[in-house]
PDB file of C-alpha atoms in Angstrom:
ATOM      1  CA  MET E 159      26.904 -22.166  -9.602  1.00  0.00           C
ATOM      2  CA  ASP E 160      23.565 -23.597 -10.115  1.00  0.00           C
ATOM      3  CA  GLU E 161      20.704 -21.175  -8.958  1.00  0.00           C
ATOM      4  CA  ASN E 162      18.693 -23.657  -7.068  1.00  0.00           C
ATOM      5  CA  VAL E 163      22.095 -24.684  -5.349  1.00  0.00           C
ATOM      6  CA  PHE E 164      22.867 -21.080  -4.361  1.00  0.00           C
ATOM      7  CA  ALA E 165      19.470 -20.454  -3.218  1.00  0.00           C
ATOM      8  CA  THR E 166      19.570 -23.261  -0.623  1.00  0.00           C
ATOM      9  CA  LEU E 167      23.155 -22.454   0.625  1.00  0.00           C
ATOM     10  CA  LEU E 168      21.871 -18.885   0.855  1.00  0.00           C
ATOM     11  CA  GLN E 169      18.973 -19.820   3.032  1.00  0.00           C
ATOM     12  CA  THR E 170      21.213 -22.017   5.250  1.00  0.00           C
ATOM     13  CA  SER E 171      23.590 -19.074   5.570  1.00  0.00           C
ATOM     14  CA  ILE E 172      20.949 -16.412   6.273  1.00  0.00           C
ATOM     15  CA  SER E 173      19.551 -18.885   9.308  1.00  0.00           C
ATOM     16  CA  GLN E 174      23.272 -19.064  10.574  1.00  0.00           C
ATOM     17  CA  TRP E 175      23.645 -15.431  10.316  1.00  0.00           C
ATOM     18  CA  ARG E 176      20.276 -14.684  12.030  1.00  0.00           C
ATOM     19  CA  GLN E 177      21.367 -16.990  14.857  1.00  0.00           C
ATOM     20  CA  LYS E 178      24.521 -14.889  15.182  1.00  0.00           C
ATOM     21  CA  GLY E 179      22.398 -11.800  15.523  1.00  0.00           C
ATOM     22  CA  LYS E 180      23.378 -10.368  12.201  1.00  0.00           C
ATOM     23  CA  LYS E 181      21.055  -7.714  10.883  1.00  0.00           C
ATOM     24  CA  GLY E 182      22.030  -7.435   7.399  1.00  0.00           C
ATOM     25  CA  VAL E 183      24.749  -8.908   4.930  1.00  0.00           C
ATOM     26  CA  TRP E 184      26.259  -7.644   1.761  1.00  0.00           C
ATOM     27  CA  LEU E 185      26.284 -10.156  -1.299  1.00  0.00           C
ATOM     28  CA  LYS E 186      29.249  -9.000  -3.308  1.00  0.00           C
ATOM     29  CA  LEU E 187      28.883 -10.985  -6.796  1.00  0.00           C
ATOM     30  CA  SER E 188      31.204 -10.460  -9.977  1.00  0.00           C
ATOM     31  CA  LEU E 189      29.123  -9.833 -13.222  1.00  0.00           C
ATOM     32  CA  GLU E 190      29.196 -13.194 -14.482  1.00  0.00           C
ATOM     33  CA  PHE E 191      27.166 -14.435 -11.677  1.00  0.00           C
ATOM     34  CA  ALA E 192      24.393 -11.658 -11.785  1.00  0.00           C
ATOM     35  CA  SER E 193      21.921 -14.325 -12.479  1.00  0.00           C
ATOM     36  CA  LEU E 194      22.317 -15.696  -9.036  1.00  0.00           C
ATOM     37  CA  VAL E 195      20.683 -12.541  -7.423  1.00  0.00           C
ATOM     38  CA  LYS E 196      17.210 -13.593  -8.426  1.00  0.00           C
ATOM     39  CA  PRO E 197      16.817 -16.268  -5.881  1.00  0.00           C
ATOM     40  CA  ALA E 198      17.661 -13.872  -3.186  1.00  0.00           C
ATOM     41  CA  VAL E 199      14.293 -11.664  -3.778  1.00  0.00           C
ATOM     42  CA  LYS E 200      11.217 -14.065  -3.039  1.00  0.00           C
ATOM     43  CA  ILE E 201       7.747 -13.478  -1.928  1.00  0.00           C
ATOM     44  CA  LEU E 202       5.569 -15.666   0.450  1.00  0.00           C
ATOM     45  CA  VAL E 203       2.792 -17.568  -1.366  1.00  0.00           C
ATOM     46  CA  VAL E 204       0.173 -20.235  -0.389  1.00  0.00           C
ATOM     47  CA  GLN E 205      -2.192 -22.516  -1.812  1.00  0.00           C
ATOM     48  CA  GLU E 206      -5.621 -22.914  -0.589  1.00  0.00           C
ATOM     49  CA  LYS E 207      -7.651 -25.763   0.614  1.00  0.00           C
ATOM     50  CA  SER E 208     -11.041 -24.279   0.027  1.00  0.00           C
ATOM     51  CA  GLY E 209     -12.747 -21.542  -2.132  1.00  0.00           C
ATOM     52  CA  VAL E 210     -12.249 -21.042  -5.861  1.00  0.00           C
ATOM     53  CA  PHE E 211      -8.650 -21.650  -5.751  1.00  0.00           C
ATOM     54  CA  LYS E 212      -8.905 -25.168  -4.232  1.00  0.00           C
ATOM     55  CA  GLY E 213      -7.393 -27.883  -6.144  1.00  0.00           C
ATOM     56  CA  THR E 214      -6.191 -25.395  -8.783  1.00  0.00           C
ATOM     57  CA  GLY E 215      -2.323 -25.597  -7.951  1.00  0.00           C
ATOM     58  CA  VAL E 216      -2.305 -21.745  -8.162  1.00  0.00           C
ATOM     59  CA  TRP E 217       0.181 -20.103  -5.726  1.00  0.00           C
ATOM     60  CA  LYS E 218      -1.383 -16.774  -4.377  1.00  0.00           C
ATOM     61  CA  LEU E 219      -0.625 -14.162  -1.935  1.00  0.00           C
ATOM     62  CA  PRO E 220      -2.010 -14.773   1.750  1.00  0.00           C
ATOM     63  CA  THR E 221      -5.228 -13.131   1.903  1.00  0.00           C
ATOM     64  CA  GLY E 222      -8.010 -12.485   4.832  1.00  0.00           C
ATOM     65  CA  SER E 223     -10.609 -10.305   6.223  1.00  0.00           C
ATOM     66  CA  VAL E 224     -10.057  -7.228   8.720  1.00  0.00           C
ATOM     67  CA  GLU E 225     -11.699  -7.780  11.952  1.00  0.00           C
ATOM     68  CA  GLU E 226     -14.263  -5.226  13.243  1.00  0.00           C
ATOM     69  CA  GLY E 227     -12.094  -2.442  14.904  1.00  0.00           C
ATOM     70  CA  GLU E 228      -8.952  -3.687  13.368  1.00  0.00           C
ATOM     71  CA  ASP E 229      -6.488  -1.627  11.345  1.00  0.00           C
ATOM     72  CA  ILE E 230      -5.451  -2.820   7.652  1.00  0.00           C
ATOM     73  CA  CYS E 231      -1.805  -2.684   8.840  1.00  0.00           C
ATOM     74  CA  ILE E 232      -2.521  -4.909  11.768  1.00  0.00           C
ATOM     75  CA  ALA E 233      -4.803  -7.291   9.980  1.00  0.00           C
ATOM     76  CA  ALA E 234      -2.128  -7.955   7.165  1.00  0.00           C
ATOM     77  CA  ILE E 235       0.244  -9.033   9.927  1.00  0.00           C
ATOM     78  CA  ARG E 236      -2.324 -11.099  11.835  1.00  0.00           C
ATOM     79  CA  GLU E 237      -3.426 -12.873   8.646  1.00  0.00           C
ATOM     80  CA  VAL E 238       0.049 -13.861   7.303  1.00  0.00           C
ATOM     81  CA  LYS E 239       1.022 -15.134  10.818  1.00  0.00           C
ATOM     82  CA  GLU E 240      -2.150 -17.271  11.037  1.00  0.00           C
ATOM     83  CA  GLU E 241      -1.648 -18.692   7.463  1.00  0.00           C
ATOM     84  CA  THR E 242       1.942 -19.396   7.396  1.00  0.00           C
ATOM     85  CA  GLY E 243       3.457 -18.762  10.756  1.00  0.00           C
ATOM     86  CA  ILE E 244       5.537 -16.140   9.645  1.00  0.00           C
ATOM     87  CA  ASP E 245       6.357 -13.134  11.680  1.00  0.00           C
ATOM     88  CA  THR E 246       6.274  -9.859   9.683  1.00  0.00           C
ATOM     89  CA  GLU E 247       6.546  -5.994  10.177  1.00  0.00           C
ATOM     90  CA  PHE E 248       4.017  -3.795   8.045  1.00  0.00           C
ATOM     91  CA  VAL E 249       5.710  -1.589   5.514  1.00  0.00           C
ATOM     92  CA  GLU E 250       3.225  -0.078   3.258  1.00  0.00           C
ATOM     93  CA  VAL E 251      -0.051  -0.329   1.205  1.00  0.00           C
ATOM     94  CA  LEU E 252       1.130  -0.989  -2.294  1.00  0.00           C
ATOM     95  CA  ALA E 253      -2.650  -0.699  -4.056  1.00  0.00           C
ATOM     96  CA  PHE E 254      -6.347  -1.360  -3.344  1.00  0.00           C
ATOM     97  CA  ARG E 255      -9.375  -2.429  -5.314  1.00  0.00           C
ATOM     98  CA  GLN E 256     -12.871  -1.863  -4.743  1.00  0.00           C
ATOM     99  CA  SER E 257     -15.705  -4.172  -6.006  1.00  0.00           C
ATOM    100  CA  HIS E 258     -19.370  -3.991  -5.841  1.00  0.00           C
ATOM    101  CA  MET E 259     -21.955  -6.510  -4.904  1.00  0.00           C
ATOM    102  CA  SER E 260     -19.692  -8.763  -3.178  1.00  0.00           C
ATOM    103  CA  PHE E 261     -20.099 -10.238   0.235  1.00  0.00           C
ATOM    104  CA  PHE E 262     -23.640  -9.827   1.469  1.00  0.00           C
ATOM    105  CA  SER E 263     -24.284  -7.775  -1.685  1.00  0.00           C
ATOM    106  CA  LYS E 264     -22.069  -4.929   0.033  1.00  0.00           C
ATOM    107  CA  SER E 265     -18.989  -3.177  -1.610  1.00  0.00           C
ATOM    108  CA  ASP E 266     -15.674  -4.782  -0.701  1.00  0.00           C
ATOM    109  CA  LEU E 267     -12.060  -3.227  -0.674  1.00  0.00           C
ATOM    110  CA  MET E 268      -9.102  -5.179  -0.912  1.00  0.00           C
ATOM    111  CA  PHE E 269      -5.990  -3.687   0.272  1.00  0.00           C
ATOM    112  CA  VAL E 270      -2.571  -5.220  -1.093  1.00  0.00           C
ATOM    113  CA  CYS E 271       0.079  -4.854   1.780  1.00  0.00           C
ATOM    114  CA  MET E 272       3.857  -4.981   1.535  1.00  0.00           C
ATOM    115  CA  LEU E 273       5.280  -6.756   4.737  1.00  0.00           C
ATOM    116  CA  LYS E 274       8.958  -7.386   5.802  1.00  0.00           C
ATOM    117  CA  PRO E 275       9.538 -10.891   7.276  1.00  0.00           C
ATOM    118  CA  THR E 276      11.395 -10.911  10.863  1.00  0.00           C
ATOM    119  CA  SER E 277      11.201 -14.841  10.664  1.00  0.00           C
ATOM    120  CA  PHE E 278      11.398 -17.431   7.583  1.00  0.00           C
ATOM    121  CA  GLU E 279      10.396 -20.763   9.026  1.00  0.00           C
ATOM    122  CA  ILE E 280       7.146 -21.552   7.519  1.00  0.00           C
ATOM    123  CA  GLU E 281       4.431 -23.273   9.770  1.00  0.00           C
ATOM    124  CA  LYS E 282       1.358 -23.504   7.668  1.00  0.00           C
ATOM    125  CA  GLN E 283      -2.252 -23.370   8.987  1.00  0.00           C
ATOM    126  CA  ASP E 284      -3.495 -26.890   8.346  1.00  0.00           C
ATOM    127  CA  SER E 285      -7.149 -26.022   8.275  1.00  0.00           C
ATOM    128  CA  GLU E 286      -7.055 -23.599   5.497  1.00  0.00           C
ATOM    129  CA  ILE E 287      -3.740 -23.714   3.835  1.00  0.00           C
ATOM    130  CA  GLU E 288      -2.855 -26.819   1.526  1.00  0.00           C
ATOM    131  CA  ALA E 289       0.897 -25.325   0.853  1.00  0.00           C
ATOM    132  CA  ALA E 290       3.040 -22.547   1.823  1.00  0.00           C
ATOM    133  CA  LYS E 291       6.498 -21.606   0.368  1.00  0.00           C
ATOM    134  CA  TRP E 292       8.811 -18.640  -0.706  1.00  0.00           C
ATOM    135  CA  MET E 293       8.926 -18.256  -4.429  1.00  0.00           C
ATOM    136  CA  PRO E 294      10.736 -15.910  -6.847  1.00  0.00           C
ATOM    137  CA  ILE E 295       8.602 -13.010  -7.297  1.00  0.00           C
ATOM    138  CA  GLU E 296       8.818 -13.580 -11.398  1.00  0.00           C
ATOM    139  CA  GLU E 297       7.760 -17.173 -11.062  1.00  0.00           C
ATOM    140  CA  TYR E 298       4.743 -15.899  -9.039  1.00  0.00           C
ATOM    141  CA  ALA E 299       4.062 -13.401 -11.860  1.00  0.00           C
ATOM    142  CA  ASN E 300       4.741 -15.867 -14.768  1.00  0.00           C
ATOM    143  CA  GLN E 301       1.773 -18.137 -13.617  1.00  0.00           C
ATOM    144  CA  PRO E 302      -0.786 -18.498 -16.288  1.00  0.00           C
ATOM    145  CA  PHE E 303      -3.609 -17.612 -13.742  1.00  0.00           C
ATOM    146  CA  VAL E 304      -1.901 -14.293 -12.795  1.00  0.00           C
ATOM    147  CA  LYS E 305      -1.192 -13.310 -16.557  1.00  0.00           C
ATOM    148  CA  ASN E 306      -4.713 -13.998 -17.531  1.00  0.00           C
ATOM    149  CA  ARG E 307      -6.541 -11.896 -14.856  1.00  0.00           C
ATOM    150  CA  LYS E 308      -5.967  -8.160 -15.248  1.00  0.00           C
ATOM    151  CA  SER E 309      -6.046  -7.264 -11.564  1.00  0.00           C
ATOM    152  CA  PHE E 310      -3.727 -10.009 -10.579  1.00  0.00           C
ATOM    153  CA  GLU E 311      -1.262  -8.969 -13.417  1.00  0.00           C
ATOM    154  CA  TYR E 312      -1.288  -5.357 -12.205  1.00  0.00           C
ATOM    155  CA  ILE E 313      -0.662  -6.490  -8.597  1.00  0.00           C
ATOM    156  CA  SER E 314       2.424  -8.474  -9.757  1.00  0.00           C
ATOM    157  CA  LYS E 315       3.544  -5.729 -11.839  1.00  0.00           C
ATOM    158  CA  ILE E 316       3.315  -3.264  -8.793  1.00  0.00           C
ATOM    159  CA  CYS E 317       5.096  -5.934  -6.769  1.00  0.00           C
ATOM    160  CA  ILE E 318       8.213  -6.212  -9.081  1.00  0.00           C
ATOM    161  CA  GLU E 319       8.330  -2.457  -9.482  1.00  0.00           C
ATOM    162  CA  ARG E 320       8.435  -1.864  -5.726  1.00  0.00           C
ATOM    163  CA  LYS E 321      11.106  -4.513  -5.376  1.00  0.00           C
ATOM    164  CA  ASP E 322      13.095  -2.429  -8.061  1.00  0.00           C
ATOM    165  CA  ASN E 323      12.345   0.701  -6.230  1.00  0.00           C
ATOM    166  CA  LYS E 324      10.386   2.275  -9.165  1.00  0.00           C
ATOM    167  CA  TYR E 325       7.160   2.295  -7.063  1.00  0.00           C
ATOM    168  CA  VAL E 326       6.143   3.854  -3.610  1.00  0.00           C
ATOM    169  CA  GLY E 327       3.332   2.634  -1.573  1.00  0.00           C
ATOM    170  CA  PHE E 328       1.491   4.252   1.323  1.00  0.00           C
ATOM    171  CA  THR E 329       3.045   4.205   4.836  1.00  0.00           C
ATOM    172  CA  ALA E 330       1.058   3.840   7.878  1.00  0.00           C
ATOM    173  CA  LEU E 331       1.296   7.100   9.993  1.00  0.00           C
ATOM    174  CA  SER E 332      -0.115   6.730  13.384  1.00  0.00           C
ATOM    175  CA  THR E 333      -2.336   9.748  14.247  1.00  0.00           C
ATOM    176  CA  ALA E 334      -2.828   8.707  17.974  1.00  0.00           C
ATOM    177  CA  LYS E 335      -2.464  11.469  20.558  1.00  0.00           C
ATOM    178  CA  ALA E 336      -1.031  10.842  23.896  1.00  0.00           C
ATOM    179  CA  THR E 337      -4.190  11.986  25.583  1.00  0.00           C
ATOM    180  CA  SER E 338      -6.524   9.610  23.620  1.00  0.00           C
ATOM    181  CA  ALA E 339      -7.059   5.915  24.023  1.00  0.00           C
ATOM    182  CA  THR E 340      -8.168   5.596  20.342  1.00  0.00           C
ATOM    183  CA  SER E 341      -5.640   5.300  17.713  1.00  0.00           C
ATOM    184  CA  SER E 342      -5.859   5.344  13.819  1.00  0.00           C
ATOM    185  CA  TYR E 343      -3.657   5.453  10.780  1.00  0.00           C
ATOM    186  CA  LEU E 344      -3.278   7.792   7.759  1.00  0.00           C
ATOM    187  CA  TYR E 345      -2.011   5.921   4.811  1.00  0.00           C
ATOM    188  CA  SER E 346       0.524   8.285   3.079  1.00  0.00           C
ATOM    189  CA  HIS E 347       3.503   8.567   0.736  1.00  0.00           C
ATOM    190  CA  HIS E 348       5.048  11.002   3.200  1.00  0.00           C
ATOM    191  CA  HIS E 349       7.214   9.451   5.744  1.00  0.00           C
ATOM    192  CA  GLU E 350       7.162  10.376   9.539  1.00  0.00           C
ATOM    193  CA  GLU E 351       9.698  12.998  10.454  1.00  0.00           C
TER     194      GLU E 351
END
């Protein structure tokens, strides 16, 4: 079967399985159909209407700013929902980058987060987003823009390694106490017992 036909049929099946309340499905393929596995692993990408990426045709990961008093893990979920309409659960911080003399001549921290989708029907934000879609991760990584910029190339390699379980990120461990109204998160390799 053609990869694109398989991907379309798979998406239809996933929608039907989800409506029936199924939480997981095993796909069993004989070796000669191994090439069909690739479309099953996709990432959510967007094209922006403004900024440096406007009109470039570059597909990028959804991005945004953390609001005052907002945790990184909550901000990632909110920004993806705002830009694409996709509901997600936070999984982990995969990497972070520090840059200096950025916004308002201050230092800036950018966190790359992995989220797990709990919905798949895209409803893009019309004001900021030109287009949004699910894309095979290798196709994202092979964009000339990504390959020609070290930080983007590193991020795409980390995403692919994480997909193949060759990389572990930082999960968010809540440090809140029952007696305290404030909560915070420790981002760590250690999973909660």
